[in-house]
mmCIF file of C-alpha atoms in Angstrom:
data_model
loop_
_atom_site.group_PDB
_atom_site.id
_atom_site.type_symbol
_atom_site.label_atom_id
_atom_site.label_comp_id
_atom_site.label_asym_id
_atom_site.label_seq_id
_atom_site.Cartn_x
_atom_site.Cartn_y
_atom_site.Cartn_z
ATOM 1 C CA LEU L 156 -3.354 -27.733 -2.951
ATOM 2 C CA VAL L 157 -5.123 -25.959 -5.580
ATOM 3 C CA THR L 158 -7.329 -25.882 -8.517
ATOM 4 C CA ILE L 159 -6.191 -23.253 -10.981
ATOM 5 C CA VAL L 160 -8.907 -22.301 -13.401
ATOM 6 C CA ALA L 161 -8.296 -20.473 -16.669
ATOM 7 C CA ALA L 162 -10.527 -19.085 -19.397
ATOM 8 C CA ALA L 163 -11.050 -16.051 -21.588
ATOM 9 C CA GLN L 164 -12.831 -13.009 -20.179
ATOM 10 C CA PRO L 165 -16.000 -12.071 -22.071
ATOM 11 C CA GLY L 166 -15.153 -9.035 -24.149
ATOM 12 C CA PHE L 167 -11.490 -9.440 -23.340
ATOM 13 C CA GLN L 168 -9.268 -9.766 -26.369
ATOM 14 C CA THR L 169 -6.346 -12.140 -25.850
ATOM 15 C CA PRO L 170 -3.250 -10.596 -27.531
ATOM 16 C CA ALA L 171 -2.085 -12.651 -30.478
ATOM 17 C CA THR L 172 1.066 -14.685 -29.909
ATOM 18 C CA THR L 173 3.972 -13.356 -31.952
ATOM 19 C CA GLY L 174 7.620 -14.162 -32.228
ATOM 20 C CA ALA L 175 8.301 -11.584 -29.551
ATOM 21 C CA SER L 176 5.590 -12.801 -27.206
ATOM 22 C CA ASN L 177 8.086 -14.516 -24.966
ATOM 23 C CA GLN L 178 9.529 -11.056 -24.182
ATOM 24 C CA LEU L 179 6.407 -10.056 -22.208
ATOM 25 C CA PRO L 180 7.258 -9.151 -18.582
ATOM 26 C CA VAL L 181 6.151 -11.684 -16.007
ATOM 27 C CA SER L 182 3.730 -9.144 -14.488
ATOM 28 C CA GLU L 183 1.890 -8.860 -17.832
ATOM 29 C CA ILE L 184 1.754 -12.647 -18.371
ATOM 30 C CA VAL L 185 0.322 -13.155 -14.881
ATOM 31 C CA ARG L 186 -2.112 -10.261 -15.279
ATOM 32 C CA LEU L 187 -3.520 -11.784 -18.530
ATOM 33 C CA ALA L 188 -3.680 -15.281 -17.056
ATOM 34 C CA VAL L 189 -5.464 -13.937 -13.981
ATOM 35 C CA ALA L 190 -7.950 -11.996 -16.162
ATOM 36 C CA ARG L 191 -8.731 -15.202 -18.079
ATOM 37 C CA ALA L 192 -9.113 -17.265 -14.882
ATOM 38 C CA THR L 193 -11.316 -14.653 -13.195
ATOM 39 C CA ALA L 194 -13.590 -14.415 -16.186
ATOM 40 C CA GLN L 195 -14.116 -18.186 -16.340
ATOM 41 C CA ASP L 196 -14.808 -18.212 -12.600
ATOM 42 C CA LYS L 197 -17.406 -15.449 -12.904
ATOM 43 C CA ALA L 198 -19.019 -17.247 -15.834
ATOM 44 C CA LYS L 199 -19.113 -20.479 -13.769
ATOM 45 C CA ALA L 200 -17.977 -22.309 -16.885
ATOM 46 C CA GLU L 201 -17.146 -25.514 -14.978
ATOM 47 C CA LEU L 202 -20.819 -25.833 -13.995
ATOM 48 C CA GLY L 203 -21.541 -26.608 -17.610
ATOM 49 C CA PHE L 204 -19.732 -29.955 -17.381
ATOM 50 C CA GLU L 205 -19.900 -33.195 -15.431
ATOM 51 C CA SER L 206 -17.268 -35.886 -15.219
ATOM 52 C CA LEU L 207 -15.957 -38.921 -13.391
ATOM 53 C CA VAL L 208 -12.971 -38.594 -11.063
ATOM 54 C CA ALA L 209 -10.927 -41.695 -10.348
ATOM 55 C CA THR L 210 -8.829 -41.443 -7.176
ATOM 56 C CA THR L 211 -6.071 -43.695 -5.872
ATOM 57 C CA VAL L 212 -4.777 -43.175 -2.331
ATOM 58 C CA GLU L 213 -1.614 -44.992 -1.283
ATOM 59 C CA SER L 214 -0.604 -45.180 2.377
ATOM 60 C CA LEU L 215 3.147 -45.395 2.936
ATOM 61 C CA ASN L 216 5.426 -46.349 5.800
ATOM 62 C CA ASP L 217 8.634 -44.749 6.990
ATOM 63 C CA GLU L 218 10.584 -46.326 4.135
ATOM 64 C CA ALA L 219 8.104 -44.928 1.578
ATOM 65 C CA GLU L 220 6.749 -48.420 0.910
ATOM 66 C CA VAL L 221 3.099 -48.764 0.020
ATOM 67 C CA THR L 222 1.157 -50.459 2.812
ATOM 68 C CA ASN L 223 -2.363 -49.970 1.583
ATOM 69 C CA ILE L 224 -4.179 -48.817 -1.581
ATOM 70 C CA GLU L 225 -7.763 -47.493 -1.722
ATOM 71 C CA THR L 226 -9.467 -46.476 -4.957
ATOM 72 C CA THR L 227 -12.679 -44.492 -5.288
ATOM 73 C CA LEU L 228 -14.813 -43.237 -8.170
ATOM 74 C CA HIS L 229 -16.753 -40.009 -7.849
ATOM 75 C CA ARG L 230 -19.250 -38.363 -10.163
ATOM 76 C CA ARG L 231 -18.416 -34.675 -10.255
ATOM 77 C CA TYR L 232 -21.281 -32.355 -11.235
ATOM 78 C CA PRO L 233 -22.786 -28.885 -10.620
ATOM 79 C CA PHE L 234 -24.691 -28.655 -7.365
ATOM 80 C CA ASP L 235 -26.205 -25.567 -5.744
ATOM 81 C CA GLY L 236 -24.003 -23.208 -7.727
ATOM 82 C CA THR L 237 -20.752 -25.084 -7.071
ATOM 83 C CA VAL L 238 -19.191 -28.456 -7.870
ATOM 84 C CA TYR L 239 -19.888 -31.603 -5.856
ATOM 85 C CA GLU L 240 -18.248 -34.994 -5.989
ATOM 86 C CA GLU L 241 -20.590 -37.884 -5.262
ATOM 87 C CA LEU L 242 -19.026 -41.215 -4.333
ATOM 88 C CA ILE L 243 -20.325 -43.981 -6.612
ATOM 89 C CA ALA L 244 -17.739 -46.815 -6.183
ATOM 90 C CA ARG L 245 -15.026 -47.925 -3.782
ATOM 91 C CA ASN L 246 -12.180 -50.321 -4.575
ATOM 92 C CA GLY L 247 -13.794 -51.252 -7.838
ATOM 93 C CA GLU L 248 -17.081 -52.285 -6.200
ATOM 94 C CA PRO L 249 -20.509 -50.577 -6.104
ATOM 95 C CA LEU L 250 -21.468 -48.902 -2.874
ATOM 96 C CA SER L 251 -23.082 -50.934 -0.152
ATOM 97 C CA GLU L 252 -26.399 -49.860 1.336
ATOM 98 C CA ALA L 253 -24.578 -48.351 4.268
ATOM 99 C CA ASP L 254 -22.218 -46.449 1.922
ATOM 100 C CA ILE L 255 -25.234 -45.137 -0.026
ATOM 101 C CA ARG L 256 -26.842 -43.856 3.190
ATOM 102 C CA ASP L 257 -23.538 -42.267 4.255
ATOM 103 C CA GLU L 258 -23.160 -40.587 0.867
ATOM 104 C CA ALA L 259 -26.732 -39.171 1.043
ATOM 105 C CA LYS L 260 -25.928 -37.721 4.450
ATOM 106 C CA ARG L 261 -22.631 -36.273 3.192
ATOM 107 C CA ARG L 262 -24.419 -34.616 0.281
ATOM 108 C CA ALA L 263 -27.038 -33.115 2.610
ATOM 109 C CA ASP L 264 -24.309 -31.936 5.010
ATOM 110 C CA PHE L 265 -22.413 -30.373 2.080
ATOM 111 C CA ARG L 266 -25.534 -28.453 1.070
ATOM 112 C CA ARG L 267 -26.135 -27.216 4.586
ATOM 113 C CA GLU L 268 -22.526 -26.175 5.148
ATOM 114 C CA LEU L 269 -22.478 -24.423 1.759
ATOM 115 C CA GLN L 270 -25.612 -22.423 2.651
ATOM 116 C CA GLU L 271 -24.198 -21.537 6.097
ATOM 117 C CA ALA L 272 -20.871 -20.394 4.536
ATOM 118 C CA GLU L 273 -22.668 -18.249 1.972
ATOM 119 C CA ALA L 274 -24.945 -16.755 4.628
ATOM 120 C CA GLY L 275 -21.911 -15.782 6.648
ATOM 121 C CA GLY L 276 -19.971 -14.437 3.675
ATOM 122 C CA LYS L 277 -17.327 -17.134 4.055
ATOM 123 C CA VAL L 278 -15.717 -19.723 1.793
ATOM 124 C CA LEU L 279 -16.684 -23.371 2.223
ATOM 125 C CA GLU L 280 -13.461 -25.167 3.177
ATOM 126 C CA THR L 281 -13.382 -28.260 1.017
ATOM 127 C CA ASN L 282 -9.595 -28.474 1.586
ATOM 128 C CA ASP L 283 -8.967 -29.643 -1.958
ATOM 129 C CA GLU L 284 -8.437 -28.115 -5.433
ATOM 130 C CA ARG L 285 -11.970 -26.781 -5.532
ATOM 131 C CA GLN L 286 -11.262 -24.243 -2.813
ATOM 132 C CA VAL L 287 -8.526 -22.195 -4.440
ATOM 133 C CA ARG L 288 -8.808 -20.133 -7.600
ATOM 134 C CA PHE L 289 -6.032 -18.675 -9.739
ATOM 135 C CA ASN L 290 -6.897 -15.030 -9.122
ATOM 136 C CA GLU L 291 -5.457 -11.762 -7.893
ATOM 137 C CA ASP L 292 -5.804 -12.706 -4.285
ATOM 138 C CA LEU L 293 -3.816 -15.901 -4.815
ATOM 139 C CA MET L 294 -1.001 -14.383 -6.875
ATOM 140 C CA ALA L 295 -0.668 -11.316 -4.717
ATOM 141 C CA ARG L 296 1.051 -13.460 -2.085
ATOM 142 C CA TYR L 297 3.871 -14.525 -4.470
ATOM 143 C CA GLU L 298 6.877 -13.095 -6.212
ATOM 144 C CA ALA L 299 7.253 -14.478 -9.692
ATOM 145 C CA ALA L 300 9.793 -14.684 -12.547
ATOM 146 C CA VAL L 301 9.830 -16.219 -16.049
ATOM 147 C CA VAL L 302 12.470 -18.930 -15.897
ATOM 148 C CA GLY L 303 12.054 -20.452 -19.339
ATOM 149 C CA GLU L 304 9.689 -22.075 -21.849
ATOM 150 C CA ASP L 305 8.444 -25.642 -22.254
ATOM 151 C CA THR L 306 5.912 -27.698 -24.178
ATOM 152 C CA VAL L 307 3.367 -29.491 -22.035
ATOM 153 C CA ARG L 308 0.891 -31.870 -23.647
ATOM 154 C CA GLY L 309 1.467 -30.098 -26.972
ATOM 155 C CA GLU L 310 0.967 -26.595 -25.554
ATOM 156 C CA ARG L 311 3.844 -24.135 -25.712
ATOM 157 C CA CYS L 312 4.124 -22.462 -22.331
ATOM 158 C CA TRP L 313 5.969 -19.868 -20.336
ATOM 159 C CA VAL L 314 7.430 -21.408 -17.180
ATOM 160 C CA ILE L 315 6.918 -19.058 -14.266
ATOM 161 C CA SER L 316 8.568 -19.679 -10.905
ATOM 162 C CA PHE L 317 6.732 -18.375 -7.835
ATOM 163 C CA TRP L 318 7.656 -18.059 -4.182
ATOM 164 C CA PRO L 319 6.122 -16.332 -1.114
ATOM 165 C CA ARG L 320 6.490 -12.573 -0.701
ATOM 166 C CA ASP L 321 8.030 -11.182 2.428
ATOM 167 C CA GLY L 322 5.785 -9.755 5.066
ATOM 168 C CA LYS L 323 2.273 -10.630 6.350
ATOM 169 C CA LEU L 324 0.255 -12.910 4.039
ATOM 170 C CA PRO L 325 -3.499 -13.712 4.194
ATOM 171 C CA ARG L 326 -4.598 -16.464 6.565
ATOM 172 C CA LYS L 327 -8.356 -16.590 6.193
ATOM 173 C CA THR L 328 -8.618 -20.359 5.724
ATOM 174 C CA ARG L 329 -6.628 -23.477 6.715
ATOM 175 C CA ILE L 330 -5.343 -23.935 3.202
ATOM 176 C CA ASP L 331 -3.916 -20.367 3.265
ATOM 177 C CA ARG L 332 -1.255 -21.587 5.704
ATOM 178 C CA ALA L 333 0.056 -24.055 3.135
ATOM 179 C CA LEU L 334 -0.239 -21.623 0.244
ATOM 180 C CA ASN L 335 1.805 -19.046 2.156
ATOM 181 C CA GLN L 336 4.654 -21.511 2.603
ATOM 182 C CA SER L 337 4.766 -22.942 -0.891
ATOM 183 C CA ASN L 338 6.768 -22.314 -4.035
ATOM 184 C CA GLY L 339 6.799 -23.888 -7.491
ATOM 185 C CA GLU L 340 6.230 -23.322 -11.183
ATOM 186 C CA VAL L 341 3.093 -22.507 -13.162
ATOM 187 C CA TYR L 342 2.991 -23.258 -16.893
ATOM 188 C CA ILE L 343 0.948 -20.710 -18.851
ATOM 189 C CA SER L 344 -0.101 -21.230 -22.434
ATOM 190 C CA GLN L 345 1.426 -18.829 -24.945
ATOM 191 C CA ASN L 346 -1.669 -19.360 -27.100
ATOM 192 C CA ASP L 347 -4.433 -18.130 -24.842
ATOM 193 C CA TYR L 348 -2.949 -17.634 -21.296
ATOM 194 C CA GLY L 349 -4.588 -20.774 -19.920
ATOM 195 C CA VAL L 350 -2.883 -22.465 -16.981
ATOM 196 C CA VAL L 351 -1.643 -25.825 -18.243
ATOM 197 C CA GLN L 352 0.195 -27.191 -15.216
ATOM 198 C CA ILE L 353 1.344 -26.300 -11.707
ATOM 199 C CA ASP L 354 4.138 -27.885 -9.759
ATOM 200 C CA PHE L 355 4.314 -27.005 -6.090
ATOM 201 C CA ARG L 356 6.312 -27.753 -2.928
ATOM 202 C CA LEU L 357 5.898 -26.890 0.724
ATOM 203 C CA LEU L 358 8.920 -24.961 1.918
ATOM 204 C CA ARG L 359 8.558 -25.543 5.650
ATOM 205 C CA PRO L 360 6.205 -27.363 8.070
ATOM 206 C CA VAL L 361 2.799 -25.838 8.743
ATOM 207 C CA ARG L 362 0.718 -26.255 11.892
ATOM 208 C CA TYR L 363 -3.047 -26.037 11.703
ATOM 209 C CA VAL L 364 -6.209 -26.958 13.558
ATOM 210 C CA TRP L 365 -8.720 -29.179 11.731
ATOM 211 C CA GLY L 366 -10.903 -30.476 14.530
ATOM 212 C CA LEU L 367 -7.626 -31.317 16.201
ATOM 213 C CA VAL L 368 -4.067 -30.046 16.196
ATOM 214 C CA ALA L 369 -2.006 -31.262 13.261
ATOM 215 C CA SER L 370 1.113 -30.403 11.317
ATOM 216 C CA LEU L 371 1.897 -30.745 7.614
ATOM 217 C CA SER L 372 5.599 -31.400 7.258
ATOM 218 C CA ARG L 373 5.903 -32.356 3.537
ATOM 219 C CA LEU L 374 3.817 -31.586 0.492
ATOM 220 C CA THR L 375 4.705 -31.846 -3.210
ATOM 221 C CA GLY L 376 2.415 -32.079 -6.158
ATOM 222 C CA GLN L 377 1.427 -31.431 -9.708
ATOM 223 C CA LEU L 378 -1.888 -30.254 -11.121
ATOM 224 C CA GLY L 379 -2.706 -30.677 -14.777
ATOM 225 C CA PHE L 380 -5.313 -28.843 -16.842
ATOM 226 C CA GLU L 381 -6.733 -29.311 -20.366
ATOM 227 C CA ARG L 382 -8.638 -27.079 -22.757
ATOM 228 C CA PHE L 383 -12.053 -28.817 -23.091
ATOM 229 C CA ALA L 384 -13.737 -26.119 -25.148
ATOM 230 C CA PRO L 385 -12.662 -22.830 -26.680
ATOM 231 C CA ASP L 386 -11.490 -20.592 -23.794
ATOM 232 C CA ILE L 387 -12.377 -23.195 -21.115
ATOM 233 C CA TRP L 388 -9.591 -24.923 -19.193
ATOM 234 C CA LEU L 389 -10.576 -27.538 -16.596
ATOM 235 C CA PRO L 390 -8.635 -29.827 -14.235
ATOM 236 C CA SER L 391 -7.475 -33.144 -15.697
ATOM 237 C CA SER L 392 -5.005 -34.587 -13.199
ATOM 238 C CA TYR L 393 -3.825 -34.213 -9.620
ATOM 239 C CA ASP L 394 -0.758 -35.947 -8.135
ATOM 240 C CA VAL L 395 0.134 -35.110 -4.527
ATOM 241 C CA ARG L 396 2.400 -36.587 -1.858
ATOM 242 C CA TYR L 397 2.222 -35.407 1.714
ATOM 243 C CA GLU L 398 3.286 -36.212 5.270
ATOM 244 C CA ARG L 399 1.355 -34.935 8.247
ATOM 245 C CA ARG L 400 1.313 -35.583 11.956
ATOM 246 C CA ILE L 401 -1.874 -35.677 14.019
ATOM 247 C CA PHE L 402 -0.942 -35.745 17.711
ATOM 248 C CA PHE L 403 1.499 -38.712 17.755
ATOM 249 C CA VAL L 404 0.464 -40.423 14.542
ATOM 250 C CA THR L 405 2.280 -39.724 11.275
ATOM 251 C CA GLN L 406 0.393 -40.152 7.981
ATOM 252 C CA ARG L 407 2.086 -40.427 4.602
ATOM 253 C CA ARG L 408 -0.064 -40.449 1.494
ATOM 254 C CA HIS L 409 0.286 -40.425 -2.266
ATOM 255 C CA ILE L 410 -2.920 -39.290 -3.940
ATOM 256 C CA VAL L 411 -3.585 -39.467 -7.695
ATOM 257 C CA ARG L 412 -6.810 -38.106 -9.214
ATOM 258 C CA LYS L 413 -7.707 -38.326 -12.873
ATOM 259 C CA TRP L 414 -10.731 -36.760 -14.559
ATOM 260 C CA ARG L 415 -12.368 -38.744 -17.317
ATOM 261 C CA GLU L 416 -15.540 -38.865 -19.448
ATOM 262 C CA ARG L 417 -16.097 -35.154 -19.090
ATOM 263 C CA ARG L 418 -19.164 -33.978 -21.008
ATOM 264 C CA PRO L 419 -21.606 -31.090 -21.092
ATOM 265 C CA VAL L 420 -24.310 -31.300 -18.365
ATOM 266 C CA SER L 421 -27.677 -32.546 -19.507
ATOM 267 C CA GLY L 422 -30.733 -32.383 -17.302
ATOM 268 C CA ASN L 423 -30.952 -31.575 -13.592
ATOM 269 C CA THR L 424 -27.993 -32.742 -11.499
ATOM 270 C CA GLY L 425 -28.580 -30.828 -8.308
#
């Protein structure tokens, strides 16, 4: 579903955590978390890093048994003002010459589509966690409530439950359809309002057109984030299960993505 990005706003003073900090109303916690996330987005903080992303995709049958496993390794780096993931290995093996040619074409197509989207004032639909930001537009579609506290990877967090508001919700992109029908929990750091984890679930099936008519009937997942520098939170893990139907074919997948070897960018990557 989503990448939720969090960082401190330049010139924005994060309130100190006190013994009464857990008494903040949910609207204030979300406001501060959104301010942090929006500031990091505007500063393009993620473009200061590159990393490797290891992905495992399991195909499952009707009994939820794994029938096939594919692994890939991507190099994730800044590219034309955004983040690009370049395929560098498949199933533990280096790319073939044909794969290298295909990847070069995919990279060129990505650049062209990005330029066309920017020229038209649109969002490039990557249909992954890169497309969605934790901002006011996202959270405006949800009701929210603080339902407890928890410690996640050593970070004390507020646990905030969210669910769709009543009424008409934005549907500008394909992924909006799933966002509008999802609920879950977001874990926000009591230390600096960074988003530490998101759990989400699709409430009801969603139909969409993606070159062809399809329906997403099940979707559950968890996104994890880590603080990689003062005031910079970046994605660290992604674990999603889904079931979708394209015409008469049902696909069931379990996708796990893990970021590793993240480091500051050095030299020209784009």
